[in-house]
Short mmCIF file of C-alpha atoms and ligand atoms in Angstrom, two decimals:
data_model
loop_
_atom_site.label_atom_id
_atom_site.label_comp_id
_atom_site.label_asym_id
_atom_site.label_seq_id
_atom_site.Cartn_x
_atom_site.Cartn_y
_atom_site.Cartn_z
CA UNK A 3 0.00 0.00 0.00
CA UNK A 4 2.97 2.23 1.13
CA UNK A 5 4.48 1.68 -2.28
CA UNK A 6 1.10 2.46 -4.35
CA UNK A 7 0.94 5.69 -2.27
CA UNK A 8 4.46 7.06 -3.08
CA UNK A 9 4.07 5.98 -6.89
CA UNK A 10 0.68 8.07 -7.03
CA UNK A 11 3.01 10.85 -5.02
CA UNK A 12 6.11 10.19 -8.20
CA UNK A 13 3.54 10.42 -10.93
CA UNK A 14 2.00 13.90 -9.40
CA UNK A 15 5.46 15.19 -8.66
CA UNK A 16 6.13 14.96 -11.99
CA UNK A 17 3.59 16.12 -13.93
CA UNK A 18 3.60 19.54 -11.04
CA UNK A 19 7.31 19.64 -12.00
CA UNK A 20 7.17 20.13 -15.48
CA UNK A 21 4.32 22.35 -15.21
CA UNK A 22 5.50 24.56 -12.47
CA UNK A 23 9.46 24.19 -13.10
CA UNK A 24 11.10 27.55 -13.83
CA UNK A 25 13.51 25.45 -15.92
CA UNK A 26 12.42 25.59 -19.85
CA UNK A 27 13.94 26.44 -22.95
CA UNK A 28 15.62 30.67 -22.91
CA UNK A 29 12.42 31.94 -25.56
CA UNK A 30 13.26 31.24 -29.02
CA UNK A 31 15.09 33.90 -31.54
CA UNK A 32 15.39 31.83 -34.46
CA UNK A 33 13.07 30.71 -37.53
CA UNK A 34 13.44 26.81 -35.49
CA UNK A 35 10.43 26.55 -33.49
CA UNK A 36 9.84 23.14 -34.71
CA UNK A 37 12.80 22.12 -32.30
CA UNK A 38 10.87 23.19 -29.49
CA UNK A 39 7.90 21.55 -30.70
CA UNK A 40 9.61 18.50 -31.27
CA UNK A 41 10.62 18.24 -28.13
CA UNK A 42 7.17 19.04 -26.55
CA UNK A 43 5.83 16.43 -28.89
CA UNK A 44 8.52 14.10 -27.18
CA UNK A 45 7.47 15.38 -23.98
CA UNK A 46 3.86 14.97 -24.57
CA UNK A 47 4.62 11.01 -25.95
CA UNK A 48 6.67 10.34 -23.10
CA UNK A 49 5.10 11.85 -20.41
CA UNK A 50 1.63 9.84 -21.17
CA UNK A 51 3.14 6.71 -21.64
CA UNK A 52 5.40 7.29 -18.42
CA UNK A 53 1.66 8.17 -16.40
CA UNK A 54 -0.25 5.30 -17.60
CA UNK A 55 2.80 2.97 -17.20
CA UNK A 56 2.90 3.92 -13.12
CA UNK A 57 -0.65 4.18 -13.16
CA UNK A 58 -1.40 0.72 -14.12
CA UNK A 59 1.63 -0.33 -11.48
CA UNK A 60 -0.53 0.91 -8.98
CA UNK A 61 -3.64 -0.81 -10.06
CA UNK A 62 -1.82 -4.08 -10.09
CA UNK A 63 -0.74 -3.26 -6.68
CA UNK A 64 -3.79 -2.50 -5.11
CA UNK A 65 -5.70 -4.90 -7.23
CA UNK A 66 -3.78 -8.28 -7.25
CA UNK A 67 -2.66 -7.39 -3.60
CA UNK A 68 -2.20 -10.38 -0.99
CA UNK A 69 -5.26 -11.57 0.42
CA UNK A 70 -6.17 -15.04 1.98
CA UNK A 71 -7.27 -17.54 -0.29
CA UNK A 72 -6.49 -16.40 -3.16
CA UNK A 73 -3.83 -17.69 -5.93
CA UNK A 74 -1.63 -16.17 -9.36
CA UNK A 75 -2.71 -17.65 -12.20
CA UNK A 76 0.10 -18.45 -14.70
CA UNK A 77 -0.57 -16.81 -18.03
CA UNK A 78 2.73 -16.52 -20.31
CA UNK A 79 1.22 -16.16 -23.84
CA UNK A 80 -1.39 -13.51 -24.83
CA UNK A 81 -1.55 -12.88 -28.57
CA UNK A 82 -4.46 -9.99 -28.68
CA UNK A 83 -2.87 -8.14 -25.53
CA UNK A 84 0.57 -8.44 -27.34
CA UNK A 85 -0.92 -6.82 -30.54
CA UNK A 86 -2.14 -4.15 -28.92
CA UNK A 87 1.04 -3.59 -26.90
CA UNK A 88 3.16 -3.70 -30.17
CA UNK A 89 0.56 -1.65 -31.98
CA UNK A 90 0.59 1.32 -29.56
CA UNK A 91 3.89 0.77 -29.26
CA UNK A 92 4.52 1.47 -32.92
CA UNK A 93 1.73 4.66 -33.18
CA UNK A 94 4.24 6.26 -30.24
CA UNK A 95 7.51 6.13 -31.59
CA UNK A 96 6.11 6.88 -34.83
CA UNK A 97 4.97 9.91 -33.41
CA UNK A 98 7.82 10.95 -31.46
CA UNK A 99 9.77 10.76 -34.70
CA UNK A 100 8.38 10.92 -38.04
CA UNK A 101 7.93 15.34 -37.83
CA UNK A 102 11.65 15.06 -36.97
CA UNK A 103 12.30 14.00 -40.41
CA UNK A 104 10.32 16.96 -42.16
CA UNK A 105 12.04 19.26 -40.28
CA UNK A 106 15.55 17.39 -40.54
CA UNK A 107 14.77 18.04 -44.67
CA UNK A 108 13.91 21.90 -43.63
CA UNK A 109 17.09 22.42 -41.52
CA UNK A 110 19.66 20.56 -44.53
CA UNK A 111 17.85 22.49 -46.91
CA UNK A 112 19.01 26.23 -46.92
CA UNK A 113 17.05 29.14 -48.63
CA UNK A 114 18.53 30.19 -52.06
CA UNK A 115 18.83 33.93 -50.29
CA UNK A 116 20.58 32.87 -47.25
CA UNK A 117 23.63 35.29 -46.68
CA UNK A 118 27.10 33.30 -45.82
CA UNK A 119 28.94 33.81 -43.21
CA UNK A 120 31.99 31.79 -41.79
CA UNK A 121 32.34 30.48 -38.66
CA UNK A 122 36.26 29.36 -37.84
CA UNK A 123 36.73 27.73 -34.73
CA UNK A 124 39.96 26.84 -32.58
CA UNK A 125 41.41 25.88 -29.09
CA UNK A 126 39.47 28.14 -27.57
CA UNK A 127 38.20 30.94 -29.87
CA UNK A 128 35.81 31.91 -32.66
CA UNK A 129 36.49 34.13 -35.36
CA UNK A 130 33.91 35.07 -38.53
CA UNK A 131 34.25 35.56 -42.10
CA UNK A 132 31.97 37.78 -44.02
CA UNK A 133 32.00 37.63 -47.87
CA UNK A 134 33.09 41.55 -49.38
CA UNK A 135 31.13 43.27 -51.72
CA UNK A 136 31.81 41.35 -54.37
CA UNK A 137 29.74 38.70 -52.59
CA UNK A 138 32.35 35.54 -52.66
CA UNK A 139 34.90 34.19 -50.09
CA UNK A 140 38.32 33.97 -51.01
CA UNK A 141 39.82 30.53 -50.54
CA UNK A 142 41.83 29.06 -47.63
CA UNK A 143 44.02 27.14 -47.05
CA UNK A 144 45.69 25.39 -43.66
CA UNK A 145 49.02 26.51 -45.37
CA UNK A 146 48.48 30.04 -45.13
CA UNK A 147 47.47 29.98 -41.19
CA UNK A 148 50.17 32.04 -39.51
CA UNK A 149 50.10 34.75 -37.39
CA UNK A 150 49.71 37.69 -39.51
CA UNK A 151 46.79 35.43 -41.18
CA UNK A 152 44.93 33.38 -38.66
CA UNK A 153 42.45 32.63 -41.07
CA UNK A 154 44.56 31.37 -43.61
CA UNK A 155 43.57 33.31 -46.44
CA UNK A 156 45.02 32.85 -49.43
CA UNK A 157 46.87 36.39 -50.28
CA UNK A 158 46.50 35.48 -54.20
CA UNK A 159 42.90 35.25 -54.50
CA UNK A 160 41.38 38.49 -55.78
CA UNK A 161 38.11 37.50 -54.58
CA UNK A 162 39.52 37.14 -50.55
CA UNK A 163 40.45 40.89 -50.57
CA UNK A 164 37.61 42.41 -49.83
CA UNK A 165 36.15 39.49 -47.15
CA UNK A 166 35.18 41.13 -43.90
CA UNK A 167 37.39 39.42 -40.95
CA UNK A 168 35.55 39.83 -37.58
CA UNK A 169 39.05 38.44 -36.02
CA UNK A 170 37.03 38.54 -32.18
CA UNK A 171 34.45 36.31 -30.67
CA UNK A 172 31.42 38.68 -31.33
CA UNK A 173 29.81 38.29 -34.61
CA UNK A 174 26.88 40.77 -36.23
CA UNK A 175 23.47 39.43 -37.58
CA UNK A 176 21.00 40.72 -39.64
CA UNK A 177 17.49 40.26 -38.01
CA UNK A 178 15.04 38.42 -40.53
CA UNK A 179 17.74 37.71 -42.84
CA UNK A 180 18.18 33.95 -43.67
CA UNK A 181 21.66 32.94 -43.01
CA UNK A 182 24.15 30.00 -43.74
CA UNK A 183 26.79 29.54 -41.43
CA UNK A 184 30.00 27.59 -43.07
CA UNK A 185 31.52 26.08 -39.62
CA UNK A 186 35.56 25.34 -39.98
CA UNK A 187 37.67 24.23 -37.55
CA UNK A 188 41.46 23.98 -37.47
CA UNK A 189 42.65 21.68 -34.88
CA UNK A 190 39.56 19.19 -33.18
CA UNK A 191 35.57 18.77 -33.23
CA UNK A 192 34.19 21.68 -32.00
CA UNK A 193 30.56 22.35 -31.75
CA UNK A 194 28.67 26.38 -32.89
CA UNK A 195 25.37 26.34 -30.59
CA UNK A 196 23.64 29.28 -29.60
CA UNK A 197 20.73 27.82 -27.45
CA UNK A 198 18.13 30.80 -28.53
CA UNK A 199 18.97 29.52 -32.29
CA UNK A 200 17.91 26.10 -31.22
CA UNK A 201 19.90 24.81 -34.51
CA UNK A 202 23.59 23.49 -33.84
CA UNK A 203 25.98 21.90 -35.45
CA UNK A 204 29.21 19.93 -35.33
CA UNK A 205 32.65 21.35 -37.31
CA UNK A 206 35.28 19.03 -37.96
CA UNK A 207 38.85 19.69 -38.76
CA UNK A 208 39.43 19.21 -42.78
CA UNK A 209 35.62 20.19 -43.75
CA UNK A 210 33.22 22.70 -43.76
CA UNK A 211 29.93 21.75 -42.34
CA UNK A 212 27.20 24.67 -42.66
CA UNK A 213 23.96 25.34 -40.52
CA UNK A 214 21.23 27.81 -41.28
CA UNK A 215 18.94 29.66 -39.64
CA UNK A 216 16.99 33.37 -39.88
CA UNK A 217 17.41 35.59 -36.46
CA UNK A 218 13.89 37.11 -35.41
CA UNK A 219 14.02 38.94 -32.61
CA UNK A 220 17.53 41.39 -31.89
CA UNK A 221 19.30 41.00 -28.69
CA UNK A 222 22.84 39.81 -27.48
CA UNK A 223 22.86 35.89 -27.20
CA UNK A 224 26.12 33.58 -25.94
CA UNK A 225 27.72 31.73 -28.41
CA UNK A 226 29.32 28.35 -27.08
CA UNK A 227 31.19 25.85 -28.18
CA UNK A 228 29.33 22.16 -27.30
CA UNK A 229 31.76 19.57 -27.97
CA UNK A 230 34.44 19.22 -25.31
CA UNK A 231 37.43 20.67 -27.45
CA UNK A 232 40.13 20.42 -24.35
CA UNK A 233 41.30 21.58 -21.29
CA UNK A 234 39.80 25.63 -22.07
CA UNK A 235 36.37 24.12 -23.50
CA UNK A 236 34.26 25.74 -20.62
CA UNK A 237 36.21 29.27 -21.80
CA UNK A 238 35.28 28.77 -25.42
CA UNK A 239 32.72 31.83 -25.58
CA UNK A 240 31.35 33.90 -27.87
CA UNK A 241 28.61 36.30 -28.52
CA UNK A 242 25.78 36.90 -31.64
CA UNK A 243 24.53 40.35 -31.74
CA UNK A 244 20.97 40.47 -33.79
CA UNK A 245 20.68 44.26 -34.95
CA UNK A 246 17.85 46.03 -36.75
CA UNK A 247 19.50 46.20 -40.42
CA UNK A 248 20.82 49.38 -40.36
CA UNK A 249 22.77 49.03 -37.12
CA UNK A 250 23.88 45.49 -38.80
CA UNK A 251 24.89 47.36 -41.77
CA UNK A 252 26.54 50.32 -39.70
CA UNK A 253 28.78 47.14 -38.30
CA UNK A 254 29.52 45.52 -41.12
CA UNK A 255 31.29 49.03 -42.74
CA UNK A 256 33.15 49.71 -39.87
CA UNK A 257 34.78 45.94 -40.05
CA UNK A 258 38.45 45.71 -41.92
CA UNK A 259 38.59 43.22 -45.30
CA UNK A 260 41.76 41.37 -45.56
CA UNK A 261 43.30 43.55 -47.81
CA UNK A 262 42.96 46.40 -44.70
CA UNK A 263 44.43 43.91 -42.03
CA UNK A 264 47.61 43.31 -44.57
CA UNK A 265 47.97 47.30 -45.24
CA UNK A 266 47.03 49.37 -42.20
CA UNK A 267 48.15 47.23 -39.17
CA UNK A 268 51.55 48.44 -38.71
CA UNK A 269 51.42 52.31 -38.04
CA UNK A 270 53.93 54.70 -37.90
CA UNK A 271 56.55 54.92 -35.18
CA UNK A 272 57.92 57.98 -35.89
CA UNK A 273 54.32 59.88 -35.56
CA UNK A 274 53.97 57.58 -32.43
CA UNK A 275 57.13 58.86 -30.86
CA UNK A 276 55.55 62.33 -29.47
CA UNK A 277 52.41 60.43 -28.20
CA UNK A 278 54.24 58.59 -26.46
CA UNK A 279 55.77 61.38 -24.19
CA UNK A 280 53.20 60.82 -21.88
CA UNK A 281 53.12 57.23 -21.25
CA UNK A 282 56.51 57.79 -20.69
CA UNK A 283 55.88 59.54 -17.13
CA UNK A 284 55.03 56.22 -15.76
CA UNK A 285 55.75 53.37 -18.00
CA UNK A 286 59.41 55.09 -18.23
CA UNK A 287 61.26 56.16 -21.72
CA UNK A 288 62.21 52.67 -22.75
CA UNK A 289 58.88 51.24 -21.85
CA UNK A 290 60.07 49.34 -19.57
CA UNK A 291 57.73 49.49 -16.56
CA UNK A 292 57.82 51.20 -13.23
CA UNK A 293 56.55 49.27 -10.32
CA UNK A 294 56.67 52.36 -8.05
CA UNK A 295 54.02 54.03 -10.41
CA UNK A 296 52.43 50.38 -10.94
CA UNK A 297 52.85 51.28 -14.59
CA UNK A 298 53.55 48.08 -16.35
CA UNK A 299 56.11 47.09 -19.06
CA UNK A 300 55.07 47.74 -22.77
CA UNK A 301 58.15 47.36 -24.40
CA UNK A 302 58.19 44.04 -26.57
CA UNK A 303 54.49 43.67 -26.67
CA UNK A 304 53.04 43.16 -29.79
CA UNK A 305 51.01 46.37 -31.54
CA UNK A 306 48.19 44.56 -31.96
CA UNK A 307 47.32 44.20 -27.86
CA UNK A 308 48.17 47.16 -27.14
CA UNK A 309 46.15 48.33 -29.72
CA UNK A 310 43.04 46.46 -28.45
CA UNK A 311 44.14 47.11 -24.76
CA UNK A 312 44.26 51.53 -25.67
CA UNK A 313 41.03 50.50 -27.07
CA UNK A 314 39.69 49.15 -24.56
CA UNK A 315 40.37 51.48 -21.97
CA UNK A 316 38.85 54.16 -24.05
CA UNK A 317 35.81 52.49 -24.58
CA UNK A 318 35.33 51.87 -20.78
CA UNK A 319 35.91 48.09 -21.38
CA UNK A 320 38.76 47.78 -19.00
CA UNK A 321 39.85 50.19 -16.30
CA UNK A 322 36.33 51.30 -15.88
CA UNK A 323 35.83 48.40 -12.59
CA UNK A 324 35.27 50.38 -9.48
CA UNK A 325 37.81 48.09 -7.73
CA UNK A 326 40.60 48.49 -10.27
CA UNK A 327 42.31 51.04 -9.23
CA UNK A 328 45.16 51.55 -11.38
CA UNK A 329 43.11 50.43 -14.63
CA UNK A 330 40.96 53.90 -13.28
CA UNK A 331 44.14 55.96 -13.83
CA UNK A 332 45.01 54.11 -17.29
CA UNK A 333 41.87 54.78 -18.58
CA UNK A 334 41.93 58.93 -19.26
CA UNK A 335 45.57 58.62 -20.31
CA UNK A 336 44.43 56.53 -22.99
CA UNK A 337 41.67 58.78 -23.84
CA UNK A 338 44.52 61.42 -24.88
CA UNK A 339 45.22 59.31 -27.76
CA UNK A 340 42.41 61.02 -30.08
CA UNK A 341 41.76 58.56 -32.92
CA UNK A 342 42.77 55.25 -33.98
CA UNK A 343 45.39 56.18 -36.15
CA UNK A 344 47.03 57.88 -33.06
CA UNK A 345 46.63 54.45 -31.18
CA UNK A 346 47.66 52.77 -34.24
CA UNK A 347 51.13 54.96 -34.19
CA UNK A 348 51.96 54.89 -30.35
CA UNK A 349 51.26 51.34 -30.62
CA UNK A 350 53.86 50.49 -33.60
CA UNK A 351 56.16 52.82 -31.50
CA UNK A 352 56.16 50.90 -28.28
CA UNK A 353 56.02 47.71 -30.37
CA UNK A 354 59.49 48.46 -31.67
CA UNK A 355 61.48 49.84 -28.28
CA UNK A 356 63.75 46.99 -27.46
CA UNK A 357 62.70 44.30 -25.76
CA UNK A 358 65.05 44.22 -22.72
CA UNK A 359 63.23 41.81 -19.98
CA UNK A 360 61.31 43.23 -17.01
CA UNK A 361 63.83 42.90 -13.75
CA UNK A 362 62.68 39.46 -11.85
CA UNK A 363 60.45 40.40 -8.26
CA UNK A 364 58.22 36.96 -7.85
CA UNK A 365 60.58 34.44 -6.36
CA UNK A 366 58.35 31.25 -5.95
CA UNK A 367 58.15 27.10 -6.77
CA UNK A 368 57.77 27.62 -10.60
CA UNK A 369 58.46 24.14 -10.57
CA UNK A 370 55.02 23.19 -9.41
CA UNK A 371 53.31 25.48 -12.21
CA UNK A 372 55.09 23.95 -15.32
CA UNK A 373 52.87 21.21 -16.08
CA UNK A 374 49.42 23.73 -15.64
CA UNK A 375 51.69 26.60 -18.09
CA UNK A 376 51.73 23.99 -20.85
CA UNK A 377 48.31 22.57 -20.58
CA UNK A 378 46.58 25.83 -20.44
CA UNK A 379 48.44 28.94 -20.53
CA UNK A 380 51.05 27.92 -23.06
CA UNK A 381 48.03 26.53 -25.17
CA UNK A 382 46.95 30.00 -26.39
CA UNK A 383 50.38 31.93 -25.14
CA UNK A 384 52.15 29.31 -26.48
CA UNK A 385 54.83 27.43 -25.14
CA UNK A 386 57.63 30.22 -24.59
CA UNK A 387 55.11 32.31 -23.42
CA UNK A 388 56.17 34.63 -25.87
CA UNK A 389 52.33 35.25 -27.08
CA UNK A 390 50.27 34.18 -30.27
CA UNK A 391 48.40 37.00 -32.27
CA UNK A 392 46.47 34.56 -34.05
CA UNK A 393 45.33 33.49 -30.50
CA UNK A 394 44.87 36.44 -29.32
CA UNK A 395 47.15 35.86 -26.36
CA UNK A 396 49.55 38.99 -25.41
CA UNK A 397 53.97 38.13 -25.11
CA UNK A 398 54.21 37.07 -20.84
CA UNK A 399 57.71 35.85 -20.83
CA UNK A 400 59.83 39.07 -19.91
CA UNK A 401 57.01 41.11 -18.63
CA UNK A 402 56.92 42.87 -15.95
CA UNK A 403 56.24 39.83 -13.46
CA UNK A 404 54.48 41.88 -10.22
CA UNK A 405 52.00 43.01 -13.15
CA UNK A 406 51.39 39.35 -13.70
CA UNK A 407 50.32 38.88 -10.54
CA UNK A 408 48.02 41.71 -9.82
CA UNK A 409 46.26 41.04 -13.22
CA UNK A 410 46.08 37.34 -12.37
CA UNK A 411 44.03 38.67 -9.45
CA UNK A 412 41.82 40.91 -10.89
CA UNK A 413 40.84 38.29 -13.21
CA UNK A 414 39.81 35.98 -10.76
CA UNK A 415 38.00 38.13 -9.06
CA UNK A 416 36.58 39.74 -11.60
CA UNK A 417 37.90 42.98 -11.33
CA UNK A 418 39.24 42.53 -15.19
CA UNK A 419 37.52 40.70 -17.72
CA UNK A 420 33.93 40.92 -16.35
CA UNK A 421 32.98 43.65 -19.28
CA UNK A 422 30.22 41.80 -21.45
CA UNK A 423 32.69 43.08 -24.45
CA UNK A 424 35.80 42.07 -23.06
CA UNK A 425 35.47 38.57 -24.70
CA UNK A 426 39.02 37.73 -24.53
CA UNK A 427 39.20 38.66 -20.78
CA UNK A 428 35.89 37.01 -20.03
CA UNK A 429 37.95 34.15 -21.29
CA UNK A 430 41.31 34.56 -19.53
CA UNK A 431 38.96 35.26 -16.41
CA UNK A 432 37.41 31.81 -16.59
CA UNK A 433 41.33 30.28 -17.28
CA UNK A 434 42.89 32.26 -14.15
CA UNK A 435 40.03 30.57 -12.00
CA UNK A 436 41.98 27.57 -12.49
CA UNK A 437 44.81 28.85 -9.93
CA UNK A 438 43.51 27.72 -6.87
CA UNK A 439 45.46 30.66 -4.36
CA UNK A 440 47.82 33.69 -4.23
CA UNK A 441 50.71 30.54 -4.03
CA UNK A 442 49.82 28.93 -7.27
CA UNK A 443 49.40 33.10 -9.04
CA UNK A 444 53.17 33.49 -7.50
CA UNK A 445 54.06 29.80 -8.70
CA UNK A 446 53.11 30.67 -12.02
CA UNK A 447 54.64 33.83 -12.41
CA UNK A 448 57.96 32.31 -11.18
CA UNK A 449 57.34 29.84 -13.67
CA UNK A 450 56.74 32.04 -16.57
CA UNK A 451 60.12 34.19 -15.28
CA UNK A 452 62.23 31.18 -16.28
CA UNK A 453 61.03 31.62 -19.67
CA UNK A 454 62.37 35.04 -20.71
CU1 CUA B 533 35.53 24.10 -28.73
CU2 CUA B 533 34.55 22.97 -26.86
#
């Protein structure tokens, strides 16, 4: 009787639990709103034939319960019952099925008007492709991946020089405008899954695998990577903007084509030189850091992050967290540079002071952080430390090591790297969580000291 009662109490549970659980699908922004009825359809299937299953379990219980006198009767073959059993059997999973297949031929089949864009994925970031005016993407090629050319682009092909490169994790989408996404992947299976979509899809090293779908509603969904890629899977983020089509179109413009990335990236040192006056007061003339003035050392830092980093301290991305104190004094000084051109120029200045190491201050067990450098940091830093721009991971090795530290810190606790934009930080953020204490930041700093 006891067990009748709490099977009545399991079936109830349920049902109240799926009716009344805050947990459901985030509300749909895609075209795919057959997924979700697909899986309500499953739901529906499932969910009767799971009630009538323990609901017939509790009739046998109460029914054929123990009671003097009476005896089982033995009863192994039953041809009608088992028709009906296989019969209803057969209408169920038919059911649960057979729409999946018309909208399996809906999701392979994309609309003749679908714009392309490419998706190209790696250990742990996403970059996008947009085809230029002339409405074709140039070819790639693994060959041509380097780190002036993450996306392997073949420099040859006319129609590659005017393809947008969105070379960060936050792509641009047209709202009600079809789209086909060509998924690439350079190194293992990753998976492109934004859950609002509802539509993912796989992308395999050596082909291009495509999804489609049509945004309808704007908004800022996470993009994420569903197919454990690694040790920095979790960190493999991403964001889709949907924009009304004149703020998509605004975007697009203000994107570089190849042909700009190859032509404008350097800047000009010599213009740089007078901007640079002022940084000088704290990061000293050679760039090489002050600890005093907790001004770090620029000198042998790529242009390219401290491009993004001036940027981003304009733009209130970084140095704008309440708790970061010196990121709060960075972030006017950086405002002095006026346009991009003038952080273009200051950058390719710094970028070519000589790269005389940072003096060691972090004396700790780098020993014990070796084997955690290689398996994460050294992933997208690389090895040496010495920094990947087609990672998007800034030179360590010879930095100013105290600086390490403190920005080790603020990641973790989200001092740096909590700005919805600051994709690459959100990331590092996630990666720094990984060092348990203050001992394993200082262990990992000493480590990263023996590898200037
Ligand atoms: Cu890429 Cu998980």
């Amino acid at each position: 009787m006891i067990l009748s009662i709490i099977l009545v109490l399991l079936i109830a549970g349920t049902l109240a639990f799926h009716f009344l659980s805050p947990w459901y699908f985030t509300p749909l922004a895609s075209n795919w709103g057959a997924m979700d009825d697909t899986v309500s359809l499953t739901f529906i299937v499932t969910g009767f034939v799971f009630v009538c299953v323990n609901a017939f379990v509790v009739l046998c219980i109460i029914r054929y319960r123990a009671r003097a006198g009476s005896r089982a009767a033995y009863e192994p073959e039953n041809r009608k019952l088992e028709w009906w059993l296989v019969g209803l059997t057969t209408v169920g999973v038919s059911a649960m099925l057979a729409p999946g297949l018309f909208v399996w031929a809906k999701f392979v089949d994309p609309p003749q008007d679908a714009a392309v864009v490419e998706v190209f994925a790696r250990q742990w970031n996403w970059m996008f492709r947009f085809p230029g005016e002339d409405g074709k993407l140039g070819t790639v090629d693994a060959s041509h991946v380097g780190a002036d050319n993450p996306f392997g682009m073949n420099p040859a092909d006319p129609n590659g020089q005017d393809d947008v490169l969105i070379a960060n994790p936050i792509v641009h989408l047209r709202l009600d405008q079809p789209v086909k996404f060509l998924l690439r992947s350079i190194d293992v299976l990753h998976n492109f899954t934004v859950p609002q979509f509802r539509a993912k899809m796989d992308m395999v090293p050596g082909m291009v695998s495509h999804v489609w779908l049509t945004p309808t509603r704007t908004g800022t969904f996470d993009l994420l990577c569903e197919e454990l890629c690694g040790i920095g899977h979790f960190a493999m983020r991403g964001s889709v903007v949907v924009d009304q089509p004149q703020v998509f179109d605004e975007w697009l413009r203000n994107q570089p084509t190849f042909a700009q990335t190859r032509s404008n990236g350097g800047g000009d040192a010599v213009a740089g030189a007078s901007l640079y006056a002022v940084c000088a007061a704290c990061h000293g003339v050679q760039a090489e850091g002050n600890a005093a003035m907790h001004a770090p050392r620029l000198a042998g830092q790529g242009a390219w992050y401290l491009q993004r980093q001036l940027h981003h301290f304009k733009q209130g991305i970084r140095g704008a967290h309440e708790k970061d104190v010196h990121g709060k004094t960075m972030a006017p000084m950086a405002l002095t540079l006026v346009d991009d051109n003038a952080v273009r120029n200051v950058s390719a200045y710094i970028a070519a002071l000589p790269d005389v190491p940072a003096q060691v201050t972090v004396k700790a067990s780098a020993h014990k952080a070796r084997d955690l450098f290689v398996s994460t940091c050294g992933a997208c830093h690389g090895p040496d430390g010495k920094g990947r721009e087609s990672a998007n991971a800034p030179d360590l090795a010879g930095m100013s090591d105290w600086y390490l530290v403190t920005q080790l810190q603020n990641f973790k606790q989200g001092i740096r790297g909590a700005h919805p934009q600051d994709m690459y930080g959100r990331q590092m953020a996630l990666m720094a969580a990984t060092l348990t204490d203050d001992r394993a930041i200082e262990n990992m700093v000493a480590h990263i000291n023996e590898l200037r």
